[in-house]
Coordinates of C-alpha atoms in Angstrom, one line a residue:
X1 CA -43.4 7.0 -19.8
X2 CA -40.0 6.9 -18.1
X3 CA -37.4 9.4 -18.8
X4 CA -33.6 7.9 -19.2
X5 CA -30.8 9.6 -19.9
X6 CA -28.2 8.0 -21.5
X7 CA -24.3 8.2 -21.5
X8 CA -23.5 7.9 -25.2
X9 CA -19.9 7.3 -26.1
X10 CA -19.7 6.4 -29.3
X11 CA -18.6 2.7 -28.1
X12 CA -20.6 0.0 -28.9
X13 CA -21.4 -1.0 -25.3
X14 CA -23.7 2.3 -24.7
X15 CA -25.0 2.4 -28.2
X16 CA -26.7 -1.1 -27.5
X17 CA -27.9 0.2 -24.0
X18 CA -29.8 2.8 -26.0
X19 CA -31.6 0.6 -27.9
X20 CA -32.2 -1.5 -25.0
X21 CA -33.9 1.1 -23.6
X22 CA -35.9 2.5 -26.6
X23 CA -37.4 -1.5 -26.9
X24 CA -38.3 -1.6 -23.2
X25 CA -40.3 1.3 -23.4
X26 CA -38.3 4.5 -22.0
X27 CA -38.5 7.8 -23.4
X28 CA -34.6 7.8 -24.0
X29 CA -32.4 10.9 -24.5
X30 CA -28.6 10.9 -25.3
X31 CA -25.9 12.8 -23.9
X32 CA -22.5 12.8 -24.7
X33 CA -19.4 14.3 -22.3
X34 CA -16.6 15.8 -23.8
X35 CA -13.7 15.4 -21.1
X36 CA -10.2 16.1 -23.0
X37 CA -8.5 18.0 -25.6
X38 CA -5.2 17.8 -24.9
X39 CA -3.2 15.6 -27.8
X40 CA -0.1 15.6 -25.5
X41 CA 1.5 12.3 -24.7
X42 CA -1.3 10.6 -27.0
X43 CA -0.3 7.8 -28.4
X44 CA -3.0 7.8 -31.3
X45 CA -1.1 11.9 -31.5
X46 CA -4.9 13.2 -31.1
X47 CA -7.8 13.3 -28.7
X48 CA -10.7 10.8 -30.0
X49 CA -13.6 12.7 -28.8
X50 CA -14.0 14.1 -32.3
X51 CA -14.6 10.7 -33.6
X52 CA -16.4 9.2 -30.8
X53 CA -18.7 12.0 -31.1
X54 CA -19.7 11.4 -35.0
X55 CA -20.2 7.8 -33.9
X56 CA -22.5 9.3 -31.2
X57 CA -24.3 11.2 -33.6
X58 CA -24.7 8.5 -35.8
X59 CA -25.9 5.9 -33.1
X60 CA -28.5 8.4 -31.9
X61 CA -30.1 9.3 -35.4
X62 CA -30.5 5.4 -36.4
X63 CA -32.4 5.0 -33.3
X64 CA -34.4 8.2 -33.9
X65 CA -33.6 9.6 -30.0
X66 CA -32.4 13.2 -29.1
X67 CA -28.7 13.3 -28.8
X68 CA -27.0 16.6 -26.1
X69 CA -23.5 17.0 -25.7
X70 CA -21.3 18.9 -22.6
X71 CA -17.9 19.8 -21.9
X72 CA -17.0 18.7 -18.7
X73 CA -12.9 19.3 -19.4
X74 CA -12.4 21.8 -16.7
X75 CA -14.0 19.4 -14.2
X76 CA -12.4 16.4 -15.3
X77 CA -9.0 17.7 -15.5
X78 CA -9.3 18.9 -11.5
X79 CA -11.1 15.9 -10.4
X80 CA -9.7 13.2 -12.2
X81 CA -6.4 14.2 -14.6
X82 CA -5.0 16.7 -11.4
X83 CA -5.2 13.9 -9.1
X84 CA -3.5 11.3 -10.9
X85 CA -0.5 13.3 -11.3
X86 CA -0.5 13.9 -7.5
X87 CA -0.4 10.6 -6.9
X88 CA 2.2 9.5 -9.0
X89 CA 4.2 12.6 -8.0
X90 CA 4.2 10.9 -4.0
X91 CA 4.9 7.4 -5.6
X92 CA 1.3 5.8 -5.6
X93 CA -0.4 4.2 -8.4
X94 CA -3.7 5.6 -8.6
X95 CA -6.7 4.3 -10.8
X96 CA -7.9 7.3 -12.9
X97 CA -10.6 4.9 -14.0
X98 CA -12.2 4.2 -11.0
X99 CA -12.4 8.2 -10.3
X100 CA -13.7 9.2 -13.4
X101 CA -16.9 6.8 -13.0
X102 CA -17.4 8.4 -9.2
X103 CA -16.3 12.2 -9.9
X104 CA -17.7 12.4 -13.6
X105 CA -19.7 9.6 -15.1
X106 CA -22.0 9.2 -11.6
X107 CA -22.0 13.1 -10.6
X108 CA -21.3 15.6 -13.2
X109 CA -23.0 13.4 -15.5
X110 CA -26.0 12.7 -13.5
X111 CA -26.4 16.6 -12.7
X112 CA -26.4 17.7 -16.1
X113 CA -29.0 14.5 -17.2
X114 CA -31.2 16.2 -14.1
X115 CA -31.5 19.2 -16.0
X116 CA -32.9 17.0 -18.9
X117 CA -35.8 16.5 -16.7
X118 CA -35.0 12.8 -15.9
X119 CA -34.8 10.3 -12.9
X120 CA -32.6 8.2 -14.3
X121 CA -29.5 7.8 -16.1
X122 CA -27.4 4.7 -17.5
X123 CA -24.1 3.8 -19.0
X124 CA -22.8 0.8 -20.9
X125 CA -20.9 -0.7 -17.9
X126 CA -20.8 -4.4 -17.7
X127 CA -22.5 -5.1 -14.5
X128 CA -25.9 -5.3 -12.1
X129 CA -28.1 -3.6 -10.0
X130 CA -31.1 -4.8 -7.9
X131 CA -32.7 -3.7 -4.9
X132 CA -33.1 -5.3 -1.2
X133 CA -35.2 -4.7 1.9
X134 CA -32.8 -3.9 5.0
X135 CA -34.7 -3.4 7.5
X136 CA -37.9 -1.6 5.6
X137 CA -35.4 0.4 3.8
X138 CA -34.6 0.1 0.3
X139 CA -30.8 -0.9 -0.4
X140 CA -28.8 -1.0 -3.7
X141 CA -26.6 -3.7 -4.4
X142 CA -23.8 -3.6 -7.0
X143 CA -23.7 -6.7 -8.6
X144 CA -20.7 -8.3 -11.2
X145 CA -21.6 -8.5 -14.7
X146 CA -23.1 -11.5 -16.7
X147 CA -19.7 -11.5 -18.6
X148 CA -17.2 -13.1 -16.3
X149 CA -14.8 -11.7 -18.8
X150 CA -15.9 -8.0 -19.2
X151 CA -17.2 -7.5 -15.7
X152 CA -16.7 -3.8 -14.5
X153 CA -18.1 -3.7 -11.4
X154 CA -14.6 -2.7 -9.8
X155 CA -14.5 0.0 -11.4
X156 CA -17.6 1.6 -10.1
X157 CA -16.4 0.4 -6.5
X158 CA -16.3 4.0 -5.2
X159 CA -20.0 4.6 -6.2
X160 CA -22.6 5.6 -3.1
X161 CA -26.0 4.5 -2.3
X162 CA -27.7 8.0 -3.8
X163 CA -25.7 7.2 -7.0
X164 CA -26.8 3.7 -7.5
X165 CA -30.2 4.7 -6.8
X166 CA -30.3 6.9 -10.5
X167 CA -28.5 4.3 -12.2
X168 CA -29.4 1.6 -15.0
X169 CA -27.1 -0.9 -16.6
X170 CA -28.8 -2.5 -19.7
X171 CA -25.9 -4.8 -20.9
X172 CA -25.1 -6.0 -17.6
X173 CA -26.8 -9.0 -18.2
X174 CA -25.4 -10.1 -21.2
X175 CA -22.2 -11.5 -22.9
X176 CA -20.0 -8.9 -25.1
X177 CA -20.6 -11.0 -28.0
X178 CA -24.1 -10.5 -27.5
X179 CA -23.9 -7.0 -27.2
X180 CA -22.0 -7.1 -30.6
X181 CA -24.6 -9.4 -32.4
X182 CA -27.4 -6.9 -31.1
X183 CA -25.8 -3.8 -33.0
X184 CA -25.3 -5.9 -36.0
X185 CA -28.6 -7.2 -36.3
X186 CA -29.7 -3.2 -35.6
X187 CA -27.3 -1.9 -38.2
X188 CA -25.3 0.4 -35.5
X189 CA -22.2 2.1 -36.6
X190 CA -20.5 1.2 -33.9
X191 CA -21.1 -2.6 -34.0
X192 CA -17.1 -3.3 -35.2
X193 CA -15.9 -0.4 -33.3
X194 CA -12.7 -1.6 -31.3
X195 CA -13.5 -0.9 -27.6
X196 CA -11.8 2.3 -26.2
X197 CA -8.3 1.7 -24.2
X198 CA -5.8 3.9 -22.1
X199 CA -7.3 6.3 -19.3
X200 CA -10.8 7.0 -19.3
X201 CA -11.7 9.9 -21.4
X202 CA -8.1 10.6 -22.5
X203 CA -7.4 7.4 -24.2
X204 CA -4.1 5.2 -25.0
X205 CA -0.8 7.2 -23.9
X206 CA 2.8 6.9 -23.2
X207 CA 2.7 7.6 -19.7
X208 CA 5.8 9.0 -19.0
X209 CA 5.2 11.6 -21.9
X210 CA 2.0 12.4 -20.4
X211 CA 3.3 12.7 -16.9
X212 CA 5.9 15.1 -17.6
X213 CA 2.8 17.5 -18.3
X214 CA 3.2 18.4 -14.6
X215 CA 6.0 16.0 -13.2
X216 CA 9.7 17.3 -14.1
X217 CA 12.0 14.8 -15.0
X218 CA 15.1 14.1 -12.5
X219 CA 17.7 11.7 -13.1
X220 CA 18.0 9.0 -10.0
X221 CA 19.6 5.3 -9.4
X222 CA 18.0 2.2 -9.8
X223 CA 18.8 0.0 -7.0
X224 CA 18.6 -3.9 -7.5
X225 CA 18.1 -6.0 -4.3
X226 CA 18.8 -9.5 -3.6
X227 CA 15.7 -11.9 -3.2
X228 CA 16.8 -12.9 0.3
X229 CA 16.1 -9.9 2.2
X230 CA 12.6 -10.4 1.4
X231 CA 12.5 -14.2 2.8
X232 CA 9.9 -14.5 5.4
X233 CA 9.9 -17.9 7.5
X234 CA 7.5 -17.2 10.0
X235 CA 4.1 -18.8 9.8
X236 CA 0.8 -17.3 9.6
X237 CA -2.3 -18.3 11.4
X238 CA -5.2 -20.0 8.8
X239 CA -7.7 -17.0 7.6
X240 CA -10.0 -17.5 10.2
X241 CA -7.9 -16.9 12.8
X242 CA -6.1 -14.2 11.8
X243 CA -8.4 -11.3 13.5
X244 CA -6.7 -12.5 16.6
X245 CA -3.4 -11.1 15.7
X246 CA -2.2 -7.5 17.7
X247 CA -2.4 -4.3 16.3
X248 CA 1.6 -5.0 16.2
X249 CA 1.2 -7.9 14.6
X250 CA -1.2 -6.4 11.7
X251 CA 1.4 -3.5 11.1
X252 CA 4.4 -6.0 10.7
X253 CA 2.4 -8.0 8.1
X254 CA 0.9 -5.0 6.1
X255 CA 4.3 -2.7 6.5
X256 CA 6.7 -3.2 3.2
X257 CA 10.4 -4.0 4.6
X258 CA 12.1 -0.4 5.0
X259 CA 15.2 -0.3 2.6
X260 CA 18.5 1.0 2.2
X261 CA 20.3 1.5 -1.1
X262 CA 23.4 -0.6 0.7
X263 CA 21.1 -4.1 0.7
X264 CA 22.0 -3.8 -3.5
X265 CA 23.8 -2.6 -6.1
X266 CA 23.2 0.2 -8.4
X267 CA 22.4 -1.2 -12.3
X268 CA 21.2 2.0 -14.1
X269 CA 19.6 5.4 -14.1
X270 CA 16.0 6.4 -14.2
X271 CA 14.2 9.2 -15.1
X272 CA 12.1 10.1 -12.5
X273 CA 11.1 7.6 -10.1
X274 CA 7.5 9.2 -9.8
X275 CA 7.2 7.7 -13.4
X276 CA 7.1 4.1 -12.5
X277 CA 5.0 1.6 -10.7
X278 CA 5.3 -1.0 -8.8
X279 CA 5.5 -4.7 -10.4
X280 CA 6.5 -2.4 -13.8
X281 CA 9.1 -4.2 -16.0
X282 CA 9.0 -1.7 -19.0
X283 CA 11.1 1.1 -19.6
X284 CA 14.1 0.6 -16.8
X285 CA 16.3 0.5 -19.8
X286 CA 18.5 -2.1 -17.6
X287 CA 20.7 -4.6 -19.9
X288 CA 22.8 -7.0 -18.7
X289 CA 20.9 -8.5 -16.3
X290 CA 20.3 -12.7 -16.1
X291 CA 16.2 -12.2 -15.6
X292 CA 14.2 -9.4 -16.5
X293 CA 14.1 -6.7 -13.8
X294 CA 10.9 -5.7 -12.1
X295 CA 10.2 -2.4 -10.3
X296 CA 9.7 -4.0 -6.1
X297 CA 9.5 -0.5 -4.4
X298 CA 9.6 3.4 -5.3
X299 CA 11.0 5.8 -3.2
X300 CA 10.2 9.5 -4.5
X301 CA 11.7 11.3 -1.4
X302 CA 15.0 10.3 -2.2
X303 CA 14.2 9.8 -6.0
X304 CA 15.2 6.1 -5.7
X305 CA 13.4 3.0 -7.6
X306 CA 14.4 -0.8 -6.3
X307 CA 14.3 -3.5 -8.7
X308 CA 14.6 -7.2 -8.2
X309 CA 15.8 -10.0 -11.0
X310 CA 12.4 -12.3 -12.2
X311 CA 8.6 -12.0 -12.3
X312 CA 8.2 -14.5 -8.9
X313 CA 10.8 -12.3 -7.2
X314 CA 9.6 -12.6 -3.4
X315 CA 9.8 -8.9 -3.0
X316 CA 6.8 -8.6 -5.4
X317 CA 4.9 -10.4 -3.1
X318 CA 2.8 -9.7 0.2
X319 CA 0.5 -10.8 2.7
X320 CA -1.8 -7.7 3.6
X321 CA -2.8 -4.2 2.8
X322 CA -3.5 -1.3 4.8
X323 CA -6.4 1.3 4.1
X324 CA -6.4 4.3 6.0
X325 CA -10.0 5.0 8.0
X326 CA -11.3 8.3 5.7
X327 CA -10.2 6.3 2.8
X328 CA -12.5 3.4 3.5
X329 CA -15.8 3.5 1.1
X330 CA -18.9 0.9 1.7
X331 CA -21.4 0.6 -1.2
X332 CA -23.0 -1.2 1.8
X333 CA -22.9 1.2 4.9
X334 CA -25.3 -1.6 6.8
X335 CA -22.4 -4.0 6.5
X336 CA -19.5 -1.7 7.6
X337 CA -17.2 -2.5 10.2
X338 CA -17.2 -1.7 13.6
X339 CA -13.6 -1.6 15.2
X340 CA -12.8 -4.8 16.6
X341 CA -15.0 -6.7 13.8
X342 CA -13.8 -9.0 11.2
X343 CA -15.1 -10.8 8.2
X344 CA -14.1 -13.1 5.2
X345 CA -14.8 -11.6 1.6
X346 CA -13.6 -12.1 -2.0
X347 CA -10.9 -9.0 -2.9
X348 CA -9.4 -7.8 -6.1
X349 CA -6.5 -5.1 -6.0
X350 CA -6.9 -4.3 -10.2
X351 CA -9.6 -4.6 -12.6
X352 CA -9.3 -8.2 -14.0
X353 CA -7.6 -10.2 -11.3
X354 CA -9.1 -13.1 -10.3
X355 CA -11.1 -12.7 -6.5
X356 CA -8.6 -13.8 -4.1
X357 CA -9.7 -15.2 -0.5
X358 CA -9.0 -12.5 2.0
X359 CA -10.5 -11.6 6.2
X360 CA -10.9 -7.8 7.0
X361 CA -9.7 -6.4 10.0
X362 CA -11.0 -3.4 11.5
X363 CA -9.1 -1.7 13.7
X364 CA -9.2 1.7 15.4
X365 CA -7.7 3.9 12.4
X366 CA -7.4 1.6 9.8
X367 CA -8.9 -1.6 7.7
X368 CA -6.5 -4.6 7.0
X369 CA -6.8 -6.9 4.4
X370 CA -4.8 -10.1 5.2
X371 CA -5.1 -13.0 1.8
X372 CA -4.9 -16.6 2.1
X373 CA -1.9 -16.6 -0.7
X374 CA 0.4 -13.4 -1.1
X375 CA -0.1 -11.0 -3.7
X376 CA 1.8 -9.9 -6.6
X377 CA 2.3 -6.1 -6.8
X378 CA 0.4 -4.2 -4.2
X379 CA 0.9 -0.5 -4.7
X380 CA 0.0 2.5 -2.7
X381 CA -3.2 4.4 -4.7
X382 CA -4.9 1.2 -6.1
X383 CA -8.6 0.6 -5.3
X384 CA -8.8 -2.9 -3.1
X385 CA -12.5 -3.7 -3.7
X386 CA -14.5 -6.4 -1.4
X387 CA -17.0 -8.5 -2.6
X388 CA -19.2 -11.0 -1.1
X389 CA -20.0 -13.8 -3.8
X390 CA -21.3 -11.6 -6.4
X391 CA -22.0 -8.3 -4.9
X392 CA -19.6 -5.6 -4.7
X393 CA -19.9 -4.6 -0.7
X394 CA -17.1 -1.6 -0.4
X395 CA -13.8 -0.3 -1.4
X396 CA -10.5 1.4 -0.3
X397 CA -7.8 3.6 -1.0
X398 CA -4.4 1.3 -0.3
X399 CA -2.1 3.4 1.7
X400 CA 0.4 0.9 2.0

C-alpha cells in the first residue's frame, strides 16, 4: 500500500483530498503546517491557524487518519514574507501565493513529509497532472483544473519537474460544488467552511498596515497624467510576424514611457509609493476628480505615484512585457526557448485572468512577451505564466 502525506489545511479541498485518497486505497497521513503567528495588519484581528488546526483535527479524526503538525513560520517569514516586503519596497507587485507554493508547500512541506516515510504528497489544489514520454524520459505535465472557475494552476507556475514528481492533486478533476457535496455526504466538519482569502497562510490583511511592519510611511506627491501622452499611433505587425522585430523595437514596446512630473499636475498626497500597485484605485484619497483615479506608474526612488482618470485610461494598457533570463522558469525544460526562437502561447499575468494570445520571443538576455491585444495593469514583480492549451509550460517574473 502506497503512503501519501496530505497537506491538511483545515479547508474543504484538502479534507476531501484526504478522503478520496483513502477511498483509492492509499495509506493516508495528514500534515498541518503552522506558518504565521503575527496578527498585526490582520483584518480579522487574529491569525487564523488555530481555527484551521481545529478543523484539521476534526477532519482527520472523522477519516481515521494520523495528523502531524509542523511549525514552519520562521522559514515562511524568510522565504515569503520578507521577499514580499523587499518587492514592495522596490515598487514591484509580488505574488506571495506563488512563492508560498514554490518555497513552502512544495519544498519545505515535501521535506517534512519525507520524514514520515512517504514518496508522495497531496494538496487540495484545483489542477491536474499527468506524465508523458519525451525521448525515453518521463516528463510531468501540470494541467489546468477541470473546474474553469477554480483552476489554480497559475499558483503552481514555479514548480519544478522534481516537485511535480511527488505531487498528487485529488480534487483537480472535480468542480467545487462536487467537492462540497462529497464533504457533506461524508459529514466532514469543513463541508460549509468558507474558502480562505488573502495572503497564503496569513489571511486577509490591510496591506498598508501590514507593510508598515517593515516599510516606513513617508509623504509623497500624487501626479495626475493626461491620457494623450500615452497615445501611440504606431502599428504593430500581426502576432505571427512579431518575431521579426529588432531588439531595439522589442525594448521600446516593453518599456513603459519614462515620465517627468511636469507632464501632469499634483492632485494629492500619499503615505508611501511602496504601498501601492499599478491599477490600484482604492486608498488614494483623491477627491473632486471627474472620474475615479487609478495608479499608472510608481517611482519609489522619488516617492511619486502617477495616476490617470478612468479604468480605461491609455496609461493602464501595454502591448508587451519583458522577463530577465535569470527569472524565466520552464516547468517543461524540454520546451525551453533558445536565443532567437519564438513560439505562440496563451498567457496570463494574474490569477483568474482569461488566457491571452501572445508570442514569446527569446533574445540574448531577456524573454519578451507580446500580446495580440493590449493588456491592462501589467506590473513588475507579477508572474506571467504561459500555457499550451490547458498545460502550464513555464512562467517568469515581470521585470517591466
